[in-house]
Amino acid sequence: MKRIKYNISFYVIFILLISISTSCEDYLDKAPEADISEKDAFGNFFSFQGSIEELYNCVMDPDKGGAWNNYSFADENLNNKIYNFDIGNYWSNEGYFSGKSVNTTSNEGRDRRVYEYAWYAIRKANLALAKLEEEGLFEGTQEEKDLLKGQALFFRAWFHFELGRYWGGLPYITRVLEPTESLITEEFNRLTFQEMAVEMAKDFRAAADLLPNHWDETEAGQATLGHNMDRVNKFFALGYLGKALLYGASPMMNEEATGSASYNAELCQQAASAFGELLKLADETGIYGLQPWSSYTDIFYRFNHAKTGGIETIMNPTIYNRGRIRWSTVGATVPSSFGLNSGSSADVPTHNIVKNFAMANGLPIDDPESGYDSNDPWSNLEPRFAKFIVKDGDNFSNIRSADKYAELYTGGRHRSQINPPSVTGYYSRKFNGMDKAFTVSKAGNLAAYVPYLRMADVYLMYAEAVLFSGNGGPNASSANYTMTAVEAVNAVRNRAQLPDLTAKYTANKDVFFEEIVRERAVELFMEGARFCDLRRWNRNGDPRYLEKTAIDFDRDPDGKPINISERVVIKRVAEKKHNWLPLPVSDTKIFEGFPQNPGW
């Protein structure tokens, strides 16, 4: 099925009429003379959906939420300014994760933060579910009720997941809380993340059973036919059902819950089943799939403000303000000397992350048979390298003659003569498309969004879940889908023009898992997955991922790199306490059942 462009403005006028307040009071606790009754707000599908729409507006854009983007939290990027997370200062999370009051009518992406908006949205989802059950309030078809309930269940679980993956296990709130009730009960005690994941899974499963494959296939969706692309559907729910279970099964979460720093095989099996159900449905319907290589970059950016995502992205952030597009994508990764309103810093790829890219023959660069030449480090690398990374000598813009070709050697223009320079010897072009045709005009018309969930991620999570299921292994599959774990990884590799993994990399769980780790580092580069992956794998403090490095080199007369060396720019601080972010101090003082995260 062809996906259709979408603009999330469904009944936006009605949202403004019934927008809820940011206080503790129920937003329908209004003055007697108020014009809108509960029947007006929740009595029919049109008005009720207007209320549900505010949940979409609570979704934070992970690339536009603040000056520190989420690809900066692990070992992928460096900046001419020191990242607080690199020195272990997770208290700085207020600049990205929390510290903003809720205003869902704002179209400014930088207004949104994960923490406040998630709790607000959970309350709103619970309110919607309660109103659907009130006798005689909602009048509509069963399909309409299912759509409303499915969305509310999905968002209740999804916002709990967003909280949990950063702060760990929290209370799982399933009802509307009264402003005057006491929180000092076991109901509001913190759970482990694994316990929380089980609760999320119940809601995601129920949502998947209620929601359609696509809203264009429903009677209710005909009113917005052709504009339903980003409406929560069965694929959203199945994808996050699997993701929540896989996170809950992962070593860090399982160690917290059981003391065993290994995968929880039972939860992995459930996760594999959810992903298998999604992949089978995608095969049967054609609604989603891996984007063809010929249009691969459509997932990440397009010009003339065209919608990104292609057929691959299941969930994208809500679009708030196109005026922030340049700031967040080009501005965060291009030096200010380009004149693109980019500020005084530039996020650039580390050399240590670049070393994850394979050779064109599909072998890792550290494989003796790969053909990698450390004296010619960028020759014959896989095709994604050129899609994602700007290296020395690349024709990467047509903005001005001095910036036409990248001078990233030691002492080169883009290494030391501009403000700010690249501190590693690379630039990123994954979300801005910098090439010889890149101009100020094109940058101003750029649309770029970091996906929350896309099919390549699903394939790789499926492979991981199958691998560590009870009877799992590289050549195992889920009970409901015939694709093996190896075949799932190869599907992502093959799309990137790489051959299948050779037998020595699929020989056992440990060896194959390292290929999943490497493949996720490359395919999901700069998408914010790395920070969560390293933590859930118990690898955030692993020495292999602590050093963030640059590549230093000179140019010979032919433009080739010489005198090459790798230099440690900074060594990240990541102790056990950095498994989770610290909670806002004020929240931990409410009652004993809501303690601060260990070490903070």
XYZ file of C-alpha atoms in Angstrom:
600
model
C 0.000 0.000 0.000
C 1.308 3.409 -0.916
C 2.022 5.681 2.029
C 0.591 9.152 1.783
C 1.933 12.495 2.920
C 0.544 13.637 6.227
C 0.124 16.845 8.178
C -0.900 16.321 11.794
C -3.508 19.060 12.056
C -6.574 16.878 12.587
C -9.277 18.949 14.256
C -6.692 21.398 15.563
C -9.302 24.107 16.117
C -11.135 21.844 18.501
C -7.947 21.146 20.423
C -7.663 24.821 21.208
C -11.209 24.847 22.518
C -10.696 21.982 24.937
C -6.978 22.270 25.713
C -6.355 21.113 29.251
C -4.573 23.230 31.825
C -1.124 22.445 33.188
C -2.233 22.436 36.819
C -3.142 19.421 38.941
C -6.822 20.011 38.348
C -8.882 18.036 35.874
C -9.074 20.157 32.753
C -12.836 19.758 32.740
C -13.137 21.285 36.200
C -14.435 24.549 34.769
C -16.578 27.451 35.793
C -20.366 26.869 35.643
C -20.693 29.379 32.834
C -18.221 27.521 30.589
C -19.650 26.885 27.132
C -18.303 23.379 26.558
C -19.816 20.446 28.420
C -18.421 16.942 28.781
C -20.923 15.843 26.160
C -19.543 18.466 23.786
C -15.995 17.304 24.404
C -16.451 13.539 24.517
C -19.857 12.833 23.054
C -18.873 12.002 19.485
C -15.850 10.836 17.532
C -15.034 14.204 15.988
C -14.817 16.033 19.301
C -13.223 13.151 21.223
C -10.519 12.770 18.575
C -9.824 16.459 18.969
C -8.910 15.751 22.580
C -6.786 12.727 21.655
C -4.821 14.911 19.236
C -3.176 16.669 22.154
C -1.354 13.428 22.934
C 0.414 13.671 19.590
C 1.463 17.205 20.486
C 3.156 15.884 23.630
C 5.642 13.838 21.592
C 9.059 15.449 21.837
C 11.136 15.819 18.697
C 14.411 14.197 19.836
C 16.484 16.404 17.529
C 14.786 19.735 18.153
C 14.138 19.643 21.867
C 17.247 21.430 23.011
C 20.733 22.518 22.223
C 22.160 19.115 23.209
C 20.764 16.505 20.839
C 20.308 12.901 21.904
C 22.951 11.551 19.550
C 25.479 13.378 21.760
C 24.915 11.299 24.886
C 27.080 8.272 24.021
C 30.238 7.840 21.918
C 28.987 8.922 18.483
C 29.772 12.628 18.413
C 32.060 15.346 19.666
C 31.755 19.093 19.757
C 34.108 22.016 20.203
C 32.234 22.457 23.489
C 32.393 19.781 26.183
C 29.265 17.660 26.487
C 28.053 17.477 30.078
C 27.204 13.816 29.607
C 30.815 13.055 28.616
C 32.037 14.257 32.008
C 29.308 12.311 33.791
C 27.150 15.320 34.603
C 23.732 13.805 34.002
C 22.228 16.507 36.190
C 22.443 18.660 33.064
C 19.532 16.673 31.640
C 17.218 19.608 32.372
C 18.465 21.145 29.136
C 17.069 18.261 27.125
C 14.944 15.873 29.170
C 13.158 18.083 31.654
C 12.692 21.595 32.943
C 9.864 23.015 30.814
C 6.248 23.585 31.750
C 3.648 22.037 29.464
C 2.186 24.075 26.627
C 0.774 21.795 23.952
C -0.523 24.670 21.823
C 3.019 25.903 21.140
C 4.470 25.047 17.735
C 8.011 25.503 19.040
C 9.831 22.170 19.236
C 12.299 23.461 21.804
C 9.463 23.971 24.277
C 9.011 20.239 24.776
C 10.785 18.073 27.298
C 10.407 14.353 27.935
C 9.624 14.345 31.647
C 6.878 16.924 32.071
C 5.107 16.162 28.805
C 5.101 12.424 29.454
C 3.348 12.703 32.828
C 0.904 15.186 31.371
C 0.124 12.885 28.441
C -0.309 9.854 30.706
C -2.934 11.717 32.688
C -4.680 12.780 29.501
C -4.646 9.216 28.133
C -6.146 7.929 31.377
C -8.798 10.629 31.202
C -9.723 9.560 27.679
C -9.996 5.917 28.717
C -12.188 6.864 31.678
C -14.514 8.968 29.530
C -14.930 6.137 27.030
C -16.279 3.964 29.845
C -18.719 6.509 31.247
C -22.263 5.362 30.704
C -24.113 7.362 28.064
C -21.288 9.840 27.352
C -19.747 8.699 24.054
C -22.063 7.905 21.178
C -20.414 6.389 18.131
C -19.639 3.214 16.234
C -17.571 0.365 17.639
C -14.830 1.196 15.140
C -14.695 4.779 16.384
C -14.531 3.661 20.009
C -11.777 1.172 19.160
C -9.730 3.888 17.442
C -10.027 6.223 20.395
C -9.275 3.548 22.971
C -6.394 2.128 20.919
C -4.700 5.507 20.650
C -5.138 6.244 24.352
C -3.738 2.849 25.363
C -0.807 3.236 23.000
C 0.127 6.663 24.295
C -0.273 5.669 27.929
C 2.259 2.901 27.386
C 4.491 4.927 25.043
C 4.953 7.826 27.432
C 5.695 5.402 30.268
C 8.322 3.868 27.971
C 9.878 7.262 27.271
C 10.130 7.915 31.006
C 11.400 4.440 31.791
C 14.164 4.233 29.221
C 15.856 7.286 30.726
C 14.901 7.271 34.425
C 14.232 3.585 35.016
C 11.216 1.956 36.610
C 8.485 4.286 37.832
C 4.877 3.847 38.968
C 2.641 2.695 36.127
C -0.361 5.002 36.320
C -3.594 3.561 34.923
C -6.235 5.933 36.241
C -6.960 9.619 36.629
C -5.574 10.803 39.940
C -7.519 13.197 42.097
C -5.716 16.388 43.156
C -6.365 15.749 46.839
C -5.568 12.029 47.110
C -2.511 10.766 48.923
C 0.386 9.308 46.955
C 1.723 7.453 49.978
C 0.414 4.059 48.920
C 1.988 1.018 47.286
C 0.161 1.899 44.066
C 2.621 4.729 43.487
C 5.821 2.998 44.559
C 8.517 2.747 41.940
C 8.657 -0.492 39.942
C 11.736 -1.958 38.317
C 11.956 -1.199 34.609
C 11.260 -4.853 33.867
C 8.057 -4.774 35.934
C 7.089 -1.560 34.191
C 7.773 -3.142 30.774
C 5.318 -5.937 31.545
C 2.647 -3.317 32.265
C 3.498 -1.412 29.079
C 3.218 -4.640 27.122
C -0.362 -5.162 28.289
C -1.366 -1.742 26.952
C 0.591 -2.081 23.706
C -0.965 -5.503 23.118
C -4.468 -4.207 23.761
C -3.806 -1.224 21.480
C -2.536 -3.482 18.684
C -5.714 -5.552 18.906
C -7.898 -2.445 18.575
C -6.057 -0.395 15.980
C -6.206 -0.819 12.186
C -3.270 -1.528 9.894
C -3.755 1.981 8.510
C -6.395 4.630 9.108
C -7.078 4.960 5.381
C -8.679 1.515 5.629
C -11.263 2.667 8.205
C -14.588 4.423 7.846
C -13.582 7.042 10.387
C -10.346 7.676 8.518
C -12.130 8.614 5.316
C -12.631 12.141 6.634
C -8.850 12.613 6.504
C -8.109 10.199 3.664
C -4.572 10.628 2.409
C -3.462 12.408 5.577
C -3.355 9.480 7.986
C 0.264 8.499 7.588
C 1.372 9.311 11.127
C -1.766 8.249 12.942
C -1.112 5.549 15.508
C -1.907 2.167 14.004
C -1.265 -1.531 14.613
C 2.370 -1.271 13.466
C 3.114 1.445 16.044
C 1.704 -0.730 18.818
C 3.409 -3.961 17.745
C 6.743 -2.215 17.281
C 6.709 -0.747 20.760
C 5.287 -3.922 22.254
C 8.426 -5.683 21.072
C 10.708 -2.799 21.983
C 9.399 -2.514 25.556
C 9.779 -6.260 26.088
C 13.279 -6.333 24.574
C 14.383 -3.444 26.769
C 12.904 -5.203 29.781
C 14.755 -8.375 28.817
C 18.122 -6.651 28.301
C 21.047 -7.297 30.675
C 20.947 -3.987 32.558
C 17.216 -4.207 33.229
C 17.315 -7.919 34.001
C 20.182 -7.448 36.443
C 18.213 -4.745 38.242
C 15.162 -7.006 38.492
C 16.717 -10.430 39.088
C 20.421 -9.943 39.797
C 21.394 -11.755 36.585
C 23.255 -9.587 34.047
C 22.066 -11.703 31.142
C 19.061 -11.603 28.843
C 15.669 -12.700 30.137
C 14.899 -15.475 27.652
C 11.141 -15.482 28.248
C 10.763 -11.753 27.626
C 13.017 -12.047 24.565
C 10.727 -14.719 23.183
C 7.698 -12.485 23.706
C 9.533 -9.579 22.063
C 10.495 -11.743 19.079
C 6.860 -12.755 18.679
C 5.715 -9.118 18.625
C 8.351 -8.163 16.062
C 7.541 -11.277 14.040
C 3.873 -10.326 13.970
C 4.806 -6.847 12.726
C 7.166 -8.118 10.023
C 4.660 -10.685 8.794
C 1.962 -8.002 8.599
C 4.329 -5.723 6.689
C 4.995 -8.524 4.194
C 1.282 -9.157 3.758
C 0.134 -5.547 3.431
C 3.087 -3.689 1.923
C 2.283 -0.683 4.105
C 5.797 -0.608 5.559
C 9.103 -2.039 4.421
C 12.779 -1.251 4.032
C 13.210 1.867 1.924
C 14.917 1.076 -1.417
C 18.574 2.028 -1.555
C 17.904 4.386 -4.466
C 15.833 6.622 -2.163
C 17.426 5.646 1.148
C 18.108 9.202 2.314
C 14.375 10.022 2.078
C 14.137 8.367 5.501
C 16.251 11.143 7.016
C 15.912 14.333 4.969
C 14.222 15.810 1.913
C 14.257 19.237 0.358
C 11.392 21.633 -0.371
C 9.939 20.620 3.010
C 8.757 17.274 1.627
C 7.746 14.640 4.195
C 10.544 12.371 5.333
C 10.312 8.703 6.263
C 9.446 6.965 2.988
C 7.901 3.533 3.439
C 10.321 2.708 6.250
C 9.524 5.044 9.120
C 6.691 3.859 11.322
C 6.824 6.668 13.884
C 8.252 10.117 13.310
C 8.131 13.068 15.710
C 5.193 15.413 15.416
C 5.970 18.363 13.161
C 5.918 21.577 15.148
C 7.766 24.381 13.462
C 9.530 24.213 10.118
C 11.524 27.266 11.114
C 13.541 25.073 13.487
C 14.576 22.614 10.782
C 17.759 24.437 9.833
C 18.764 25.055 13.420
C 18.442 21.461 14.512
C 19.885 19.561 11.581
C 22.183 21.733 9.519
C 22.881 24.101 12.377
C 23.967 21.366 14.755
C 26.327 19.706 12.296
C 27.696 22.505 10.090
C 30.092 25.289 11.149
C 28.688 28.774 11.579
C 31.015 30.097 8.867
C 28.589 28.542 6.361
C 26.093 31.265 7.217
C 23.256 28.867 8.031
C 22.176 30.218 11.403
C 24.140 27.413 12.979
C 25.448 28.985 16.149
C 28.886 28.546 17.646
C 29.237 24.771 17.763
C 29.160 21.802 15.425
C 28.424 18.166 16.291
C 30.785 15.913 14.354
C 31.251 12.130 14.208
C 33.965 10.532 16.302
C 36.618 8.411 14.644
C 35.820 5.550 17.020
C 32.250 5.368 15.669
C 33.478 5.625 12.061
C 35.520 2.471 12.627
C 32.248 0.513 12.820
C 31.641 0.970 9.084
C 32.526 -2.212 7.221
C 34.444 -2.610 3.990
C 32.501 -2.830 0.743
C 33.042 -6.598 0.833
C 31.019 -6.667 4.059
C 33.838 -7.542 6.429
C 34.673 -5.427 9.507
C 37.827 -3.376 9.100
C 39.580 -5.368 11.823
C 39.067 -8.623 9.931
C 42.453 -9.737 8.507
C 40.724 -10.638 5.229
C 38.853 -7.329 4.855
C 41.518 -5.570 2.803
C 41.463 -2.534 5.058
C 44.540 -0.322 4.753
C 45.170 1.849 7.804
C 47.274 4.122 5.590
C 44.292 4.647 3.279
C 41.449 4.483 5.798
C 38.491 5.556 3.631
C 39.010 3.548 0.477
C 36.573 0.746 -0.306
C 34.345 1.375 2.713
C 30.703 0.365 2.550
C 28.184 2.700 0.800
C 26.607 4.025 4.013
C 29.882 5.731 4.877
C 29.473 8.136 1.957
C 25.785 8.647 2.810
C 26.495 9.584 6.425
C 30.018 10.991 6.684
C 31.924 13.896 5.131
C 35.636 13.093 4.940
C 38.637 15.120 3.834
C 38.540 16.152 0.191
C 34.797 15.615 -0.313
C 32.942 18.165 -2.423
C 30.383 18.895 0.245
C 28.833 22.266 -0.547
C 28.350 24.956 -3.141
C 27.937 27.743 -0.586
C 31.225 29.536 -1.255
C 34.404 28.550 -3.015
C 36.448 28.340 0.174
C 34.001 25.785 1.592
C 33.435 23.743 -1.543
C 35.835 20.963 -0.615
C 36.315 19.629 2.903
C 39.718 20.468 4.332
C 39.765 18.201 7.348
C 43.462 17.417 7.566
C 45.476 18.803 10.450
C 45.684 22.550 9.915
C 43.079 22.499 7.124
C 40.408 25.188 6.825
C 37.622 23.084 8.347
C 39.887 21.685 11.018
C 41.388 24.856 12.475
C 40.685 27.984 10.421
C 36.932 28.444 10.860
C 34.562 28.887 13.781
C 33.829 26.303 14.928
C 36.171 23.688 13.467
C 35.640 19.950 13.233
C 37.403 18.530 16.256
C 37.543 14.969 14.871
C 38.318 15.271 11.149
C 34.749 14.546 9.985
C 31.365 16.128 9.444
C 28.014 14.346 9.400
C 25.643 14.582 6.444
C 23.082 11.964 7.429
C 20.387 14.541 8.185
C 21.431 17.414 5.934
C 22.594 15.908 2.648
C 25.729 18.014 2.340
C 27.182 17.358 -1.104
C 28.344 19.366 -4.087
C 24.807 20.626 -4.699
C 24.309 21.812 -1.119
C 23.499 25.546 -1.019
C 22.065 28.070 1.404
C 18.786 27.916 -0.495
C 18.585 24.125 -0.246
C 19.437 24.242 3.441
C 16.583 26.673 4.002
C 14.147 24.238 2.376
C 15.403 21.178 4.205
C 13.064 18.876 6.133
C 14.842 16.425 8.419
C 13.511 14.280 11.243
C 15.075 11.627 13.442
C 12.718 8.618 13.413
C 11.432 7.158 16.640
C 10.829 3.753 15.032
C 11.650 2.444 11.577
C 11.771 -0.928 9.904
C 15.550 -1.403 9.951
C 15.448 -0.987 13.725
C 12.643 -3.561 13.903
C 14.657 -6.102 11.888
C 17.695 -5.641 14.124
C 15.661 -5.812 17.346
C 13.933 -8.938 16.007
C 17.341 -10.528 15.411
C 18.475 -9.640 18.935
C 15.278 -10.919 20.554
C 15.373 -14.195 18.621
C 19.069 -14.671 19.398
C 18.511 -14.599 23.154
C 15.148 -16.392 23.299
C 14.936 -19.690 25.133
C 15.766 -21.820 22.084
C 17.411 -18.945 20.248
C 20.551 -18.643 18.220
C 21.748 -17.046 14.991
C 19.747 -19.458 12.840
C 16.611 -19.536 14.989
C 13.389 -17.672 14.259
C 10.311 -16.629 16.198
C 7.369 -19.002 16.472
C 5.226 -16.809 14.215
C 7.711 -15.672 11.533
C 10.077 -17.814 9.502
C 12.918 -15.299 9.101
C 15.972 -16.235 11.138
C 18.023 -13.800 13.200
C 20.829 -13.951 10.619
C 18.419 -13.322 7.753
C 17.018 -10.271 9.553
C 20.471 -8.706 9.909
C 21.289 -9.611 6.312
C 18.107 -7.877 5.136
C 19.410 -4.590 6.542
C 22.907 -5.218 5.183
C 21.677 -6.207 1.740
C 19.634 -3.009 1.431
C 22.896 -1.123 2.090
C 24.525 -3.013 -0.804
C 26.490 -5.348 1.455
C 26.677 -9.143 1.095
C 25.414 -11.591 3.698
C 27.448 -12.126 6.831
C 30.069 -14.791 6.352
C 29.815 -18.009 8.327
C 32.461 -17.073 10.883
C 30.271 -14.186 12.058
C 27.203 -16.370 12.565
C 28.957 -19.284 14.265
C 27.636 -18.632 17.772
C 25.622 -16.194 19.860
C 28.523 -14.137 21.120
C 30.164 -13.559 17.744
C 26.866 -12.855 16.007
C 25.739 -10.454 18.721
C 28.836 -8.324 18.146
C 27.711 -7.956 14.531
C 24.287 -6.788 15.729
C 26.037 -4.256 17.958
C 28.154 -3.014 15.050
C 25.250 -2.971 12.619
C 23.136 -0.897 15.003
C 26.053 1.532 15.441
C 26.147 2.116 11.674
C 22.530 1.873 10.534
C 21.151 3.876 13.482
C 24.033 6.363 13.627
C 22.919 9.730 15.059
C 19.376 8.511 15.741
C 19.685 8.473 19.528
C 19.633 4.677 19.793
C 23.257 4.353 20.868
C 22.831 5.892 24.330
C 19.975 3.561 25.207
C 21.635 0.534 23.567
C 24.917 0.844 25.449
C 23.096 1.272 28.736
C 20.637 -1.598 28.322
C 23.485 -3.893 27.223
C 25.456 -2.937 30.357
C 28.144 -1.459 28.108
C 27.889 2.242 28.883
C 30.927 1.964 31.158
C 32.697 -0.649 29.021
C 36.237 0.578 28.168
C 35.560 -0.172 24.483
C 33.038 2.659 24.340
C 34.514 5.275 26.657
C 37.182 6.882 24.478
C 35.953 9.417 21.933
C 38.626 9.902 19.310
C 39.713 12.079 16.395
C 41.799 11.201 13.345
C 44.841 13.401 12.755
C 46.677 13.383 9.429
C 48.475 15.441 6.831
C 47.918 15.528 3.076
C 50.465 14.418 0.529
C 50.789 16.285 -2.828
C 48.187 13.942 -4.352
C 45.655 14.739 -1.636
C 46.081 11.403 0.129
C 46.205 11.192 3.948
C 49.622 10.581 5.478
C 51.040 10.569 8.994
C 47.749 9.197 10.260
C 47.119 8.798 13.971
C 44.121 8.331 16.217
C 43.919 10.667 19.195
C 41.739 10.415 22.303
C 39.904 13.718 22.700
C 37.980 12.796 25.817
C 37.266 9.713 27.866
C 33.637 9.526 28.895
C 32.726 9.170 32.555
C 30.208 6.362 32.904
C 29.833 4.634 36.240
C 27.119 2.302 37.490
C 24.985 5.259 38.580
C 24.887 6.416 34.961
C 22.587 3.525 34.088
C 19.767 5.979 34.781
C 19.363 9.737 34.782
C 18.788 11.423 38.132
C 15.166 12.262 38.847
C 14.118 15.829 39.623
C 14.953 16.282 43.309
C 11.558 17.757 44.150
C 9.802 14.569 42.978
C 11.957 12.325 45.161
C 10.888 14.261 48.254
C 7.185 13.573 47.809
C 7.232 10.248 49.686
C 9.525 7.318 50.484
C 8.155 5.113 47.710
C 9.616 7.410 45.060
C 13.363 7.390 45.817
C 16.171 8.943 43.797
C 18.056 6.681 41.378
C 21.066 4.907 42.955
C 24.214 7.002 43.166
C 22.492 10.347 42.603
